[in-house]
Amino acid sequence: GLTWDGTSLWLYLEAHDRKLVRIDPATGLRTQEHLLTESVEALAWTGTHLVSSAIKQRGWGYIERRAPSTGASVSVLPNPFIQWSSHRASGIAYRAGETWLSDSWVKDLVIVDDEGTHIGVVRDDHSFRHLAFMGDRLVGVTSESQVHILRIEP
């Protein structure tokens, strides 16, 4: 997982003891590190919290809102992909009031509000592994590293 909070780069390092790391882009130095108990697939920034797609050790994944100061989970959102027998969201993108989720194996993009209520589905011809907003456009990257830019209209 990788996200930008406007001042710092956040990334999840699986190979380094499951660390959530904050990087100062001016110096390249780690300014924060948090050890996590589960693996993280994707990260996004809401303006106040990190949102992560975690792979729960019991099997099914879930979406967590994390405090950037501690890395601790402050709330959990339901995983909308469980209904399709998929265990995690592989991509997360956030824009005001909406968390957009993708799965590597499902071609639907699912949209939930800040409380986790399902508010929409966008159908596409591709399954996206990574997501990010770029203004009013949603960038999706497939498992084959194909980049697609989708214009999102209100």
CSV table of C-alpha atoms in Angstrom, one decimal:
chain,number,residue,atom,x,y,z
A,1,GLY,CA,0.0,0.0,0.0
A,2,LEU,CA,1.0,3.5,-0.8
A,3,THR,CA,-0.7,6.9,-0.3
A,4,TRP,CA,0.1,10.7,-0.1
A,5,ASP,CA,-1.4,12.8,2.7
A,6,GLY,CA,-0.5,16.2,1.2
A,7,THR,CA,2.8,16.5,3.0
A,8,SER,CA,4.1,13.0,3.5
A,9,LEU,CA,4.3,9.6,1.8
A,10,TRP,CA,2.8,6.7,3.7
A,11,LEU,CA,3.7,3.1,2.8
A,12,TYR,CA,3.2,-0.4,4.2
A,13,LEU,CA,6.3,-2.6,4.3
A,14,GLU,CA,5.3,-6.3,4.5
A,15,ALA,CA,8.9,-7.5,4.3
A,16,HIS,CA,10.0,-5.3,7.2
A,17,ASP,CA,7.9,-6.7,10.0
A,18,ARG,CA,4.5,-5.3,8.8
A,19,LYS,CA,5.4,-1.7,9.3
A,20,LEU,CA,3.3,1.3,8.4
A,21,VAL,CA,5.8,4.0,7.6
A,22,ARG,CA,5.6,7.8,7.1
A,23,ILE,CA,8.3,9.3,4.8
A,24,ASP,CA,9.3,13.0,4.7
A,25,PRO,CA,9.7,13.6,0.9
A,26,ALA,CA,12.2,16.5,1.5
A,27,THR,CA,14.7,14.3,3.3
A,28,GLY,CA,13.6,10.8,2.4
A,29,LEU,CA,13.7,9.9,6.1
A,30,ARG,CA,11.2,7.9,8.0
A,31,THR,CA,9.4,10.2,10.4
A,32,GLN,CA,7.0,7.6,11.9
A,33,GLU,CA,6.8,3.8,12.0
A,34,HIS,CA,4.0,1.7,13.4
A,35,LEU,CA,4.1,-2.1,13.7
A,36,LEU,CA,0.8,-3.7,12.6
A,37,THR,CA,-0.6,-7.1,13.5
A,38,GLU,CA,-2.0,-7.9,10.0
A,39,SER,CA,-1.0,-7.5,6.4
A,40,VAL,CA,-2.2,-4.5,4.5
A,41,GLU,CA,-3.1,-4.6,0.8
A,42,ALA,CA,-4.0,-1.0,0.1
A,43,LEU,CA,-3.8,2.5,1.6
A,44,ALA,CA,-5.7,5.8,1.1
A,45,TRP,CA,-5.8,9.1,2.9
A,46,THR,CA,-9.1,10.7,3.9
A,47,GLY,CA,-7.7,14.1,5.0
A,48,THR,CA,-7.7,13.0,8.7
A,49,HIS,CA,-7.1,9.2,8.7
A,50,LEU,CA,-5.4,6.5,6.8
A,51,VAL,CA,-7.8,3.9,5.3
A,52,SER,CA,-6.3,0.4,4.8
A,53,SER,CA,-7.5,-2.9,3.4
A,54,ALA,CA,-6.3,-5.5,5.9
A,55,ILE,CA,-5.9,-9.2,5.4
A,56,LYS,CA,-7.3,-10.6,8.6
A,57,GLN,CA,-5.3,-13.5,10.0
A,58,ARG,CA,-8.6,-15.4,10.3
A,59,GLY,CA,-9.1,-15.3,6.6
A,60,TRP,CA,-11.5,-12.5,5.4
A,61,GLY,CA,-10.3,-9.0,5.0
A,62,TYR,CA,-11.8,-5.8,6.2
A,63,ILE,CA,-11.4,-2.0,5.7
A,64,GLU,CA,-9.9,0.0,8.6
A,65,ARG,CA,-9.7,3.7,9.4
A,66,ARG,CA,-6.4,4.3,11.2
A,67,ALA,CA,-5.1,7.1,13.3
A,68,PRO,CA,-1.9,8.5,11.6
A,69,SER,CA,-0.3,9.4,14.9
A,70,THR,CA,-0.4,5.8,16.2
A,71,GLY,CA,-1.3,3.5,13.3
A,72,ALA,CA,-4.1,2.1,15.5
A,73,SER,CA,-7.5,1.1,14.1
A,74,VAL,CA,-10.2,3.6,15.0
A,75,SER,CA,-13.0,2.0,13.1
A,76,VAL,CA,-13.7,-0.9,10.8
A,77,LEU,CA,-15.9,-0.9,7.7
A,78,PRO,CA,-17.4,-4.0,6.2
A,79,ASN,CA,-15.7,-5.7,3.2
A,80,PRO,CA,-18.2,-5.4,0.3
A,81,PHE,CA,-16.4,-8.1,-1.6
A,82,ILE,CA,-17.2,-10.9,0.8
A,83,GLN,CA,-20.6,-11.3,-1.0
A,84,TRP,CA,-18.6,-12.3,-4.1
A,85,SER,CA,-16.5,-14.8,-2.1
A,86,SER,CA,-13.5,-12.5,-2.4
A,87,HIS,CA,-11.5,-11.9,0.8
A,88,ARG,CA,-10.1,-8.4,0.4
A,89,ALA,CA,-10.2,-5.1,-1.3
A,90,SER,CA,-7.0,-4.7,-3.3
A,91,GLY,CA,-7.4,-1.1,-4.1
A,92,ILE,CA,-8.7,1.9,-2.1
A,93,ALA,CA,-9.2,5.5,-3.2
A,94,TYR,CA,-10.9,8.2,-1.2
A,95,ARG,CA,-12.7,11.4,-2.1
A,96,ALA,CA,-14.9,13.5,0.2
A,97,GLY,CA,-17.4,11.2,1.8
A,98,GLU,CA,-16.7,8.2,-0.5
A,99,THR,CA,-14.3,5.3,-0.3
A,100,TRP,CA,-13.9,3.5,-3.6
A,101,LEU,CA,-12.8,-0.1,-3.4
A,102,SER,CA,-11.6,-2.6,-6.0
A,103,ASP,CA,-10.8,-6.2,-6.0
A,104,SER,CA,-8.2,-8.0,-8.2
A,105,TRP,CA,-10.8,-10.6,-9.3
A,106,VAL,CA,-14.0,-8.6,-9.5
A,107,LYS,CA,-14.7,-6.0,-12.2
A,108,ASP,CA,-17.0,-3.9,-10.1
A,109,LEU,CA,-15.8,-0.8,-8.2
A,110,VAL,CA,-17.8,-0.5,-4.9
A,111,ILE,CA,-18.4,2.8,-3.3
A,112,VAL,CA,-19.1,3.1,0.4
A,113,ASP,CA,-19.7,6.2,2.5
A,114,ASP,CA,-17.8,7.2,5.6
A,115,GLU,CA,-19.9,4.9,7.8
A,116,GLY,CA,-19.3,1.9,5.4
A,117,THR,CA,-22.8,2.0,3.9
A,118,HIS,CA,-22.9,0.8,0.3
A,119,ILE,CA,-23.8,3.7,-1.9
A,120,GLY,CA,-22.9,2.6,-5.4
A,121,VAL,CA,-21.2,0.3,-7.9
A,122,VAL,CA,-19.4,1.2,-11.0
A,123,ARG,CA,-19.0,-1.5,-13.6
A,124,ASP,CA,-15.9,-1.6,-15.8
A,125,ASP,CA,-14.3,-4.1,-18.2
A,126,HIS,CA,-11.2,-4.4,-16.0
A,127,SER,CA,-10.3,-5.7,-12.5
A,128,PHE,CA,-8.2,-3.1,-10.7
A,129,ARG,CA,-5.4,-4.0,-8.2
A,130,HIS,CA,-4.6,-0.4,-7.3
A,131,LEU,CA,-6.7,2.8,-7.2
A,132,ALA,CA,-6.0,6.5,-6.7
A,133,PHE,CA,-7.9,9.7,-7.3
A,134,MET,CA,-6.3,12.4,-9.5
A,135,GLY,CA,-8.7,15.3,-9.3
A,136,ASP,CA,-12.1,14.2,-10.8
A,137,ARG,CA,-10.4,11.1,-12.4
A,138,LEU,CA,-9.9,7.7,-10.9
A,139,VAL,CA,-6.8,5.9,-11.8
A,140,GLY,CA,-6.9,2.1,-11.8
A,141,VAL,CA,-4.0,-0.2,-12.4
A,142,THR,CA,-4.6,-3.9,-13.3
A,143,SER,CA,-2.6,-6.9,-12.3
A,144,GLU,CA,-1.0,-6.7,-15.7
A,145,SER,CA,0.2,-3.1,-14.9
A,146,GLN,CA,-2.3,-1.6,-17.4
A,147,VAL,CA,-3.2,2.0,-16.3
A,148,HIS,CA,-6.7,3.2,-16.9
A,149,ILE,CA,-7.9,6.7,-16.2
A,150,LEU,CA,-11.7,7.0,-15.5
A,151,ARG,CA,-13.5,10.3,-15.5
A,152,ILE,CA,-15.9,10.3,-12.5
A,153,GLU,CA,-18.9,12.6,-12.9
A,154,PRO,CA,-21.1,13.6,-9.9
